[in-house]
PDB file of C-alpha atoms and ligand atoms in Angstrom:
ATOM      1  CA  MET A   1       0.000   0.000   0.000  1.00  0.00           C
ATOM      2  CA  ALA A   2       1.346   3.406  -0.920  1.00  0.00           C
ATOM      3  CA  THR A   3       2.191   5.734   1.968  1.00  0.00           C
ATOM      4  CA  ARG A   4       0.386   9.066   1.848  1.00  0.00           C
ATOM      5  CA  MET A   5       2.881  11.919   1.818  1.00  0.00           C
ATOM      6  CA  ARG A   6       1.857  15.304   3.141  1.00  0.00           C
ATOM      7  CA  ARG A   7       3.728  18.453   2.377  1.00  0.00           C
ATOM      8  CA  PRO A   8       3.243  21.867   3.961  1.00  0.00           C
ATOM      9  CA  LEU A   9       1.267  24.505   2.139  1.00  0.00           C
ATOM     10  CA  VAL A  10       3.530  26.981   0.354  1.00  0.00           C
ATOM     11  CA  ILE A  11       2.438  30.556   1.030  1.00  0.00           C
ATOM     12  CA  ALA A  12       4.092  33.481  -0.763  1.00  0.00           C
ATOM     13  CA  HIS A  13       4.866  36.152   1.854  1.00  0.00           C
ATOM     14  CA  ARG A  14       3.578  39.574   0.722  1.00  0.00           C
ATOM     15  CA  GLY A  15       3.424  37.931  -2.721  1.00  0.00           C
ATOM     16  CA  ASN A  16       6.629  36.735  -4.348  1.00  0.00           C
ATOM     17  CA  SER A  17       8.401  39.512  -2.483  1.00  0.00           C
ATOM     18  CA  SER A  18      11.917  38.371  -3.372  1.00  0.00           C
ATOM     19  CA  ALA A  19      11.134  39.006  -7.051  1.00  0.00           C
ATOM     20  CA  ALA A  20       8.739  41.986  -7.002  1.00  0.00           C
ATOM     21  CA  PRO A  21       7.827  44.824  -4.610  1.00  0.00           C
ATOM     22  CA  GLU A  22       6.003  43.395  -1.597  1.00  0.00           C
ATOM     23  CA  ASN A  23       2.229  43.596  -1.293  1.00  0.00           C
ATOM     24  CA  THR A  24       1.666  44.756  -4.881  1.00  0.00           C
ATOM     25  CA  LEU A  25      -0.310  43.238  -7.723  1.00  0.00           C
ATOM     26  CA  SER A  26       3.021  42.540  -9.468  1.00  0.00           C
ATOM     27  CA  ALA A  27       4.196  40.518  -6.457  1.00  0.00           C
ATOM     28  CA  PHE A  28       0.908  38.630  -6.365  1.00  0.00           C
ATOM     29  CA  ARG A  29       1.030  37.870 -10.125  1.00  0.00           C
ATOM     30  CA  SER A  30       4.610  36.666  -9.735  1.00  0.00           C
ATOM     31  CA  ALA A  31       3.544  34.309  -6.930  1.00  0.00           C
ATOM     32  CA  LEU A  32       0.545  33.050  -8.879  1.00  0.00           C
ATOM     33  CA  ALA A  33       2.840  32.151 -11.780  1.00  0.00           C
ATOM     34  CA  LEU A  34       4.426  29.631  -9.399  1.00  0.00           C
ATOM     35  CA  ASP A  35       2.714  26.557  -7.994  1.00  0.00           C
ATOM     36  CA  VAL A  36       2.046  28.201  -4.620  1.00  0.00           C
ATOM     37  CA  ASP A  37      -0.953  27.200  -2.526  1.00  0.00           C
ATOM     38  CA  GLY A  38      -1.617  30.657  -1.198  1.00  0.00           C
ATOM     39  CA  VAL A  39      -0.579  34.283  -1.170  1.00  0.00           C
ATOM     40  CA  GLU A  40      -0.163  36.254   2.050  1.00  0.00           C
ATOM     41  CA  LEU A  41      -0.815  40.007   2.180  1.00  0.00           C
ATOM     42  CA  ASP A  42      -1.074  42.734   4.796  1.00  0.00           C
ATOM     43  CA  TYR A  43      -3.805  45.325   4.824  1.00  0.00           C
ATOM     44  CA  ARG A  44      -4.609  48.565   6.620  1.00  0.00           C
ATOM     45  CA  HIS A  45      -7.417  51.085   6.439  1.00  0.00           C
ATOM     46  CA  SER A  46      -6.899  54.424   4.708  1.00  0.00           C
ATOM     47  CA  ALA A  47      -8.096  57.606   6.457  1.00  0.00           C
ATOM     48  CA  ASP A  48     -11.430  57.247   4.668  1.00  0.00           C
ATOM     49  CA  GLY A  49     -11.830  53.620   5.725  1.00  0.00           C
ATOM     50  CA  VAL A  50     -10.803  51.727   2.586  1.00  0.00           C
ATOM     51  CA  PRO A  51      -8.798  48.526   3.198  1.00  0.00           C
ATOM     52  CA  VAL A  52      -5.550  48.823   1.218  1.00  0.00           C
ATOM     53  CA  VAL A  53      -2.685  46.364   0.925  1.00  0.00           C
ATOM     54  CA  PHE A  54       0.314  47.675   2.849  1.00  0.00           C
ATOM     55  CA  HIS A  55       2.625  46.414   5.595  1.00  0.00           C
ATOM     56  CA  ASP A  56       4.182  49.346   7.464  1.00  0.00           C
ATOM     57  CA  SER A  57       2.232  51.970   9.395  1.00  0.00           C
ATOM     58  CA  THR A  58       4.174  54.701   7.561  1.00  0.00           C
ATOM     59  CA  LEU A  59       4.811  55.254   3.869  1.00  0.00           C
ATOM     60  CA  ASP A  60       8.552  55.889   3.619  1.00  0.00           C
ATOM     61  CA  ARG A  61      10.047  52.439   3.101  1.00  0.00           C
ATOM     62  CA  THR A  62       7.961  51.221   0.161  1.00  0.00           C
ATOM     63  CA  THR A  63       6.600  54.328  -1.583  1.00  0.00           C
ATOM     64  CA  ASN A  64       7.849  57.616  -3.021  1.00  0.00           C
ATOM     65  CA  ALA A  65       5.805  59.657  -0.481  1.00  0.00           C
ATOM     66  CA  LEU A  66       8.879  61.360   0.965  1.00  0.00           C
ATOM     67  CA  SER A  67      10.216  62.591  -2.390  1.00  0.00           C
ATOM     68  CA  LEU A  68       6.751  63.498  -3.697  1.00  0.00           C
ATOM     69  CA  TRP A  69       5.327  65.248  -0.634  1.00  0.00           C
ATOM     70  CA  ASN A  70       8.520  66.063   1.286  1.00  0.00           C
ATOM     71  CA  GLN A  71       7.043  64.785   4.526  1.00  0.00           C
ATOM     72  CA  GLN A  72       8.756  62.128   6.629  1.00  0.00           C
ATOM     73  CA  GLN A  73       7.048  59.231   8.376  1.00  0.00           C
ATOM     74  CA  LEU A  74       3.600  60.041   7.039  1.00  0.00           C
ATOM     75  CA  ALA A  75       1.117  57.531   8.451  1.00  0.00           C
ATOM     76  CA  ILE A  76      -0.968  55.588   5.968  1.00  0.00           C
ATOM     77  CA  ALA A  77      -3.899  55.981   8.377  1.00  0.00           C
ATOM     78  CA  ASP A  78      -3.747  59.761   7.789  1.00  0.00           C
ATOM     79  CA  CYS A  79      -4.033  59.523   3.987  1.00  0.00           C
ATOM     80  CA  THR A  80      -7.197  59.089   1.970  1.00  0.00           C
ATOM     81  CA  LEU A  81      -7.499  56.495  -0.767  1.00  0.00           C
ATOM     82  CA  ASP A  82      -7.253  59.274  -3.332  1.00  0.00           C
ATOM     83  CA  GLN A  83      -3.956  60.489  -1.825  1.00  0.00           C
ATOM     84  CA  LEU A  84      -2.542  56.954  -1.556  1.00  0.00           C
ATOM     85  CA  GLN A  85      -3.370  56.328  -5.200  1.00  0.00           C
ATOM     86  CA  GLN A  86      -1.018  59.178  -6.188  1.00  0.00           C
ATOM     87  CA  LEU A  87       2.020  57.240  -4.928  1.00  0.00           C
ATOM     88  CA  ASP A  88       4.375  54.795  -6.619  1.00  0.00           C
ATOM     89  CA  TYR A  89       4.687  51.460  -4.805  1.00  0.00           C
ATOM     90  CA  GLY A  90       7.383  49.887  -6.951  1.00  0.00           C
ATOM     91  CA  SER A  91      10.260  52.203  -7.758  1.00  0.00           C
ATOM     92  CA  TRP A  92      12.017  51.477  -4.415  1.00  0.00           C
ATOM     93  CA  PHE A  93      12.492  47.845  -5.415  1.00  0.00           C
ATOM     94  CA  GLY A  94      15.039  46.105  -7.628  1.00  0.00           C
ATOM     95  CA  ALA A  95      16.679  47.405 -10.774  1.00  0.00           C
ATOM     96  CA  ALA A  96      15.949  51.009 -11.730  1.00  0.00           C
ATOM     97  CA  GLY A  97      12.672  51.393 -13.544  1.00  0.00           C
ATOM     98  CA  GLU A  98      11.570  47.763 -13.423  1.00  0.00           C
ATOM     99  CA  PHE A  99       8.519  48.427 -11.242  1.00  0.00           C
ATOM    100  CA  THR A 100       8.076  52.185 -11.628  1.00  0.00           C
ATOM    101  CA  ASP A 101       4.464  53.388 -11.335  1.00  0.00           C
ATOM    102  CA  GLU A 102       3.348  50.238  -9.549  1.00  0.00           C
ATOM    103  CA  PRO A 103      -0.128  51.188  -8.275  1.00  0.00           C
ATOM    104  CA  LEU A 104      -1.600  50.794  -4.814  1.00  0.00           C
ATOM    105  CA  ALA A 105      -3.457  47.489  -4.437  1.00  0.00           C
ATOM    106  CA  THR A 106      -6.763  47.745  -2.648  1.00  0.00           C
ATOM    107  CA  LEU A 107      -7.694  44.670  -0.621  1.00  0.00           C
ATOM    108  CA  GLU A 108     -10.607  44.113  -2.962  1.00  0.00           C
ATOM    109  CA  ALA A 109      -8.396  44.093  -6.085  1.00  0.00           C
ATOM    110  CA  ALA A 110      -5.924  41.745  -4.399  1.00  0.00           C
ATOM    111  CA  LEU A 111      -8.675  39.315  -3.420  1.00  0.00           C
ATOM    112  CA  ASP A 112     -10.061  39.403  -6.965  1.00  0.00           C
ATOM    113  CA  LEU A 113      -6.635  38.515  -8.349  1.00  0.00           C
ATOM    114  CA  ILE A 114      -5.651  35.803  -5.855  1.00  0.00           C
ATOM    115  CA  CYS A 115      -9.029  34.113  -5.450  1.00  0.00           C
ATOM    116  CA  GLY A 116      -9.688  34.516  -9.171  1.00  0.00           C
ATOM    117  CA  ALA A 117      -6.618  32.344  -9.716  1.00  0.00           C
ATOM    118  CA  GLU A 118      -8.117  29.709  -7.375  1.00  0.00           C
ATOM    119  CA  ARG A 119      -5.472  30.188  -4.679  1.00  0.00           C
ATOM    120  CA  LEU A 120      -5.895  30.772  -0.994  1.00  0.00           C
ATOM    121  CA  ALA A 121      -5.754  34.442   0.022  1.00  0.00           C
ATOM    122  CA  VAL A 122      -4.001  34.675   3.386  1.00  0.00           C
ATOM    123  CA  VAL A 123      -5.156  38.034   4.683  1.00  0.00           C
ATOM    124  CA  GLU A 124      -3.267  39.607   7.573  1.00  0.00           C
ATOM    125  CA  ARG A 125      -5.058  42.505   9.174  1.00  0.00           C
ATOM    126  CA  LYS A 126      -2.737  45.235  10.419  1.00  0.00           C
ATOM    127  CA  SER A 127      -5.460  47.799  11.098  1.00  0.00           C
ATOM    128  CA  GLY A 128      -9.183  48.214  10.566  1.00  0.00           C
ATOM    129  CA  ASP A 129     -12.380  46.854  12.053  1.00  0.00           C
ATOM    130  CA  ALA A 130     -13.694  43.330  11.623  1.00  0.00           C
ATOM    131  CA  GLN A 131     -17.068  44.492  10.322  1.00  0.00           C
ATOM    132  CA  THR A 132     -15.564  46.004   7.172  1.00  0.00           C
ATOM    133  CA  LEU A 133     -13.615  42.829   6.379  1.00  0.00           C
ATOM    134  CA  ALA A 134     -16.482  40.445   7.119  1.00  0.00           C
ATOM    135  CA  ALA A 135     -18.885  42.535   5.014  1.00  0.00           C
ATOM    136  CA  MET A 136     -16.454  42.573   2.071  1.00  0.00           C
ATOM    137  CA  LEU A 137     -15.867  38.827   2.215  1.00  0.00           C
ATOM    138  CA  SER A 138     -19.591  38.184   2.459  1.00  0.00           C
ATOM    139  CA  ARG A 139     -20.442  40.535  -0.434  1.00  0.00           C
ATOM    140  CA  LYS A 140     -17.806  38.876  -2.612  1.00  0.00           C
ATOM    141  CA  ARG A 141     -18.701  35.379  -1.359  1.00  0.00           C
ATOM    142  CA  LEU A 142     -15.100  34.720  -0.457  1.00  0.00           C
ATOM    143  CA  GLU A 143     -15.596  33.669   3.162  1.00  0.00           C
ATOM    144  CA  HIS A 144     -14.323  30.168   2.501  1.00  0.00           C
ATOM    145  CA  ARG A 145     -11.535  31.076   0.129  1.00  0.00           C
ATOM    146  CA  VAL A 146      -9.528  33.192   2.508  1.00  0.00           C
ATOM    147  CA  VAL A 147      -7.684  32.735   5.776  1.00  0.00           C
ATOM    148  CA  VAL A 148      -7.716  35.692   8.175  1.00  0.00           C
ATOM    149  CA  MET A 149      -4.719  36.201  10.436  1.00  0.00           C
ATOM    150  CA  ALA A 150      -3.765  38.759  13.071  1.00  0.00           C
ATOM    151  CA  PHE A 151      -1.415  39.351  15.986  1.00  0.00           C
ATOM    152  CA  ASP A 152      -4.407  41.070  17.619  1.00  0.00           C
ATOM    153  CA  TRP A 153      -6.404  38.115  18.875  1.00  0.00           C
ATOM    154  CA  ALA A 154      -9.347  40.309  19.963  1.00  0.00           C
ATOM    155  CA  PHE A 155      -9.780  41.120  16.257  1.00  0.00           C
ATOM    156  CA  LEU A 156     -10.051  37.386  15.527  1.00  0.00           C
ATOM    157  CA  ALA A 157     -12.776  37.113  18.156  1.00  0.00           C
ATOM    158  CA  ASP A 158     -14.620  40.009  16.483  1.00  0.00           C
ATOM    159  CA  CYS A 159     -14.361  38.229  13.112  1.00  0.00           C
ATOM    160  CA  HIS A 160     -15.674  35.020  14.639  1.00  0.00           C
ATOM    161  CA  ARG A 161     -18.678  36.804  16.133  1.00  0.00           C
ATOM    162  CA  LEU A 162     -19.516  38.143  12.668  1.00  0.00           C
ATOM    163  CA  ASP A 163     -18.900  34.863  10.817  1.00  0.00           C
ATOM    164  CA  ALA A 164     -18.176  31.701  12.796  1.00  0.00           C
ATOM    165  CA  THR A 165     -17.114  29.859   9.625  1.00  0.00           C
ATOM    166  CA  LEU A 166     -14.024  31.990   8.899  1.00  0.00           C
ATOM    167  CA  GLN A 167     -10.660  30.206   9.135  1.00  0.00           C
ATOM    168  CA  LEU A 168      -8.621  32.219  11.626  1.00  0.00           C
ATOM    169  CA  VAL A 169      -4.914  32.174  12.438  1.00  0.00           C
ATOM    170  CA  ALA A 170      -3.496  33.443  15.748  1.00  0.00           C
ATOM    171  CA  LEU A 171      -0.122  35.032  14.949  1.00  0.00           C
ATOM    172  CA  GLY A 172       2.611  35.330  17.521  1.00  0.00           C
ATOM    173  CA  ASP A 173       6.236  34.975  18.457  1.00  0.00           C
ATOM    174  CA  GLY A 174       8.370  34.013  21.442  1.00  0.00           C
ATOM    175  CA  PRO A 175       8.201  30.738  23.375  1.00  0.00           C
ATOM    176  CA  LEU A 176       4.993  28.740  22.897  1.00  0.00           C
ATOM    177  CA  THR A 177       4.451  28.198  26.607  1.00  0.00           C
ATOM    178  CA  ALA A 178       1.497  26.327  28.091  1.00  0.00           C
ATOM    179  CA  GLU A 179       0.148  29.693  29.212  1.00  0.00           C
ATOM    180  CA  ARG A 180       0.240  31.099  25.687  1.00  0.00           C
ATOM    181  CA  LEU A 181      -1.322  27.944  24.294  1.00  0.00           C
ATOM    182  CA  ASP A 182      -4.123  28.261  26.869  1.00  0.00           C
ATOM    183  CA  THR A 183      -4.675  31.856  25.769  1.00  0.00           C
ATOM    184  CA  ILE A 184      -4.845  30.748  22.132  1.00  0.00           C
ATOM    185  CA  ALA A 185      -7.386  28.116  23.186  1.00  0.00           C
ATOM    186  CA  SER A 186      -9.607  30.939  24.434  1.00  0.00           C
ATOM    187  CA  THR A 187      -9.614  32.491  20.938  1.00  0.00           C
ATOM    188  CA  PRO A 188     -11.614  31.156  17.970  1.00  0.00           C
ATOM    189  CA  ALA A 189      -8.416  30.405  16.000  1.00  0.00           C
ATOM    190  CA  LYS A 190      -7.776  26.806  15.054  1.00  0.00           C
ATOM    191  CA  THR A 191      -4.392  27.576  13.532  1.00  0.00           C
ATOM    192  CA  VAL A 192      -1.284  28.892  15.256  1.00  0.00           C
ATOM    193  CA  GLY A 193       0.863  31.085  12.968  1.00  0.00           C
ATOM    194  CA  TRP A 194       4.173  31.363  14.751  1.00  0.00           C
ATOM    195  CA  ASP A 195       7.562  32.972  14.158  1.00  0.00           C
ATOM    196  CA  CYS A 196       9.801  30.245  12.732  1.00  0.00           C
ATOM    197  CA  ASN A 197      12.612  31.171  15.128  1.00  0.00           C
ATOM    198  CA  ALA A 198      10.515  30.054  18.098  1.00  0.00           C
ATOM    199  CA  LEU A 199       9.466  26.671  16.690  1.00  0.00           C
ATOM    200  CA  ASP A 200      10.996  23.246  17.087  1.00  0.00           C
ATOM    201  CA  ALA A 201       9.695  19.692  16.682  1.00  0.00           C
ATOM    202  CA  ALA A 202       8.288  19.614  20.229  1.00  0.00           C
ATOM    203  CA  ALA A 203       6.412  22.911  19.842  1.00  0.00           C
ATOM    204  CA  ILE A 204       4.827  21.740  16.572  1.00  0.00           C
ATOM    205  CA  ALA A 205       3.838  18.439  18.197  1.00  0.00           C
ATOM    206  CA  VAL A 206       2.185  20.282  21.098  1.00  0.00           C
ATOM    207  CA  VAL A 207       0.165  22.436  18.674  1.00  0.00           C
ATOM    208  CA  HIS A 208      -0.983  19.286  16.870  1.00  0.00           C
ATOM    209  CA  GLN A 209      -1.871  17.607  20.176  1.00  0.00           C
ATOM    210  CA  ARG A 210      -4.230  20.506  20.828  1.00  0.00           C
ATOM    211  CA  GLY A 211      -5.938  19.677  17.537  1.00  0.00           C
ATOM    212  CA  TRP A 212      -4.694  22.797  15.750  1.00  0.00           C
ATOM    213  CA  GLN A 213      -2.630  23.413  12.646  1.00  0.00           C
ATOM    214  CA  ALA A 214       0.878  24.855  12.933  1.00  0.00           C
ATOM    215  CA  TRP A 215       1.827  27.489  10.343  1.00  0.00           C
ATOM    216  CA  THR A 216       5.035  29.482  10.327  1.00  0.00           C
ATOM    217  CA  TRP A 217       6.703  32.604   8.901  1.00  0.00           C
ATOM    218  CA  THR A 218       9.013  33.789   7.410  1.00  0.00           C
ATOM    219  CA  VAL A 219      11.322  31.039   6.128  1.00  0.00           C
ATOM    220  CA  ASP A 220      13.798  31.735   3.319  1.00  0.00           C
ATOM    221  CA  ASP A 221      16.562  29.287   4.219  1.00  0.00           C
ATOM    222  CA  SER A 222      16.521  25.869   2.485  1.00  0.00           C
ATOM    223  CA  ALA A 223      17.824  23.914   5.478  1.00  0.00           C
ATOM    224  CA  ARG A 224      15.207  25.454   7.756  1.00  0.00           C
ATOM    225  CA  MET A 225      12.487  24.697   5.193  1.00  0.00           C
ATOM    226  CA  ARG A 226      13.547  21.030   5.184  1.00  0.00           C
ATOM    227  CA  GLU A 227      13.690  20.882   8.968  1.00  0.00           C
ATOM    228  CA  LEU A 228      10.262  22.410   9.540  1.00  0.00           C
ATOM    229  CA  SER A 229       8.754  20.178   6.851  1.00  0.00           C
ATOM    230  CA  ALA A 230      10.235  17.073   8.493  1.00  0.00           C
ATOM    231  CA  TRP A 231       8.739  18.182  11.820  1.00  0.00           C
ATOM    232  CA  GLY A 232       5.276  18.208  10.240  1.00  0.00           C
ATOM    233  CA  ILE A 233       4.629  21.950   9.895  1.00  0.00           C
ATOM    234  CA  ASP A 234       1.340  22.550   8.048  1.00  0.00           C
ATOM    235  CA  ALA A 235       2.229  25.725   6.128  1.00  0.00           C
ATOM    236  CA  ILE A 236       5.355  27.755   5.483  1.00  0.00           C
ATOM    237  CA  THR A 237       5.250  31.400   4.473  1.00  0.00           C
ATOM    238  CA  SER A 238       8.287  32.485   2.474  1.00  0.00           C
ATOM    239  CA  ASN A 239       9.571  35.533   0.615  1.00  0.00           C
ATOM    240  CA  ASP A 240      11.116  33.006  -1.782  1.00  0.00           C
ATOM    241  CA  PRO A 241       8.325  30.553  -2.624  1.00  0.00           C
ATOM    242  CA  ALA A 242      10.196  29.248  -5.684  1.00  0.00           C
ATOM    243  CA  ARG A 243      12.962  28.039  -3.360  1.00  0.00           C
ATOM    244  CA  MET A 244      10.386  26.485  -1.061  1.00  0.00           C
ATOM    245  CA  LEU A 245       8.789  24.592  -3.947  1.00  0.00           C
ATOM    246  CA  ALA A 246      12.201  23.379  -5.127  1.00  0.00           C
ATOM    247  CA  VAL A 247      13.088  22.221  -1.618  1.00  0.00           C
ATOM    248  CA  LEU A 248       9.823  20.313  -1.281  1.00  0.00           C
ATOM    249  CA  ALA A 249      10.304  18.718  -4.688  1.00  0.00           C
ATOM    250  CA  GLY A 250      13.569  17.296  -3.386  1.00  0.00           C
ATOM    251  CA  ILE A 251      12.170  15.900  -0.130  1.00  0.00           C
ATOM    252  CA  SER A 252      10.639  12.451   0.139  1.00  0.00           C
ATOM    253  CA  GLY A 253       9.203  10.696   3.184  1.00  0.00           C
ATOM    254  CA  LEU A 254       7.538  13.678   4.886  1.00  0.00           C
ATOM    255  CA  PRO A 255       5.438  12.763   7.937  1.00  0.00           C
ATOM    256  CA  ASP A 256       1.804  11.961   7.336  1.00  0.00           C
TER     257      ASP A 256
HETATM  258  O1  G3P B   1       2.473  35.574   7.954  1.00  0.00           O
HETATM  259  C1  G3P B   1       2.645  36.335   9.097  1.00  0.00           C
HETATM  260  C2  G3P B   1       3.743  37.336   8.921  1.00  0.00           C
HETATM  261  O2  G3P B   1       3.558  38.000   7.711  1.00  0.00           O
HETATM  262  C3  G3P B   1       3.787  38.287  10.075  1.00  0.00           C
HETATM  263  O3  G3P B   1       4.836  39.204   9.999  1.00  0.00           O
HETATM  264  O4  G3P B   1       5.589  41.532   9.801  1.00  0.00           O
HETATM  265  O5  G3P B   1       5.712  40.034   7.859  1.00  0.00           O
HETATM  266  O6  G3P B   1       3.520  40.875   8.638  1.00  0.00           O
HETATM  267  P1  G3P B   1       4.892  40.474   9.028  1.00  0.00           P
HETATM  268 CA1   CA B   2       2.175  39.754   7.104  1.00  0.00          CA
END
């Protein structure tokens, strides 16, 4: 009888962010061109309440806001959608000119792209209320095609109250102590999304014993990818999903 092999899900972190500017439609298209299972993104609300795909709380690192508006450390939460759409989200990345004029991705456009390609959208909320997200997912009928993750576990509880069928991931870092596991048990999350530096075989086993999935971020090193896969991790988020897929292609005998 053939042994069933299970491999971790491959999730592209902020899109294929080693090949294209993070959290942009170009990065998502680049990830979708690979055989990834899902695409992770971060979103925040603009000043006028529109969920937009962006990681940092301020604009300097990944836009041209400073050179365009001559204002340092401008908060994304203080800019309207119209203002944010004036910025370039790609010229900071890679060879000169390759991604110039990369537009802002709204959460809605990102979901259309990722879910339209039949991949899992792994949506990390950085700011914004649960009602807006739940209403968008419901309107677009995407409730079961996304995973919602957050470091703010109260937000996950809010999501669960609005839609008990959402798949929720409790993000965190540091030692996975019994106390922290008990706190996670009091949330509606059935998946633990933990910093890869704090995970070992025993920690993953304990998560599984609780009946949960163990996901991890952000893993770009081949040896670490192999190790976590051998320990039975359920999903790995990587800036370099092509490497992850190549590593998995070379591994046989993963745990069931
Ligand atoms: O997948 C979770 C991971 O993305 C959390 O860290 O800072 O990259 O959003 P960060
Ligand atoms: Ca993230």
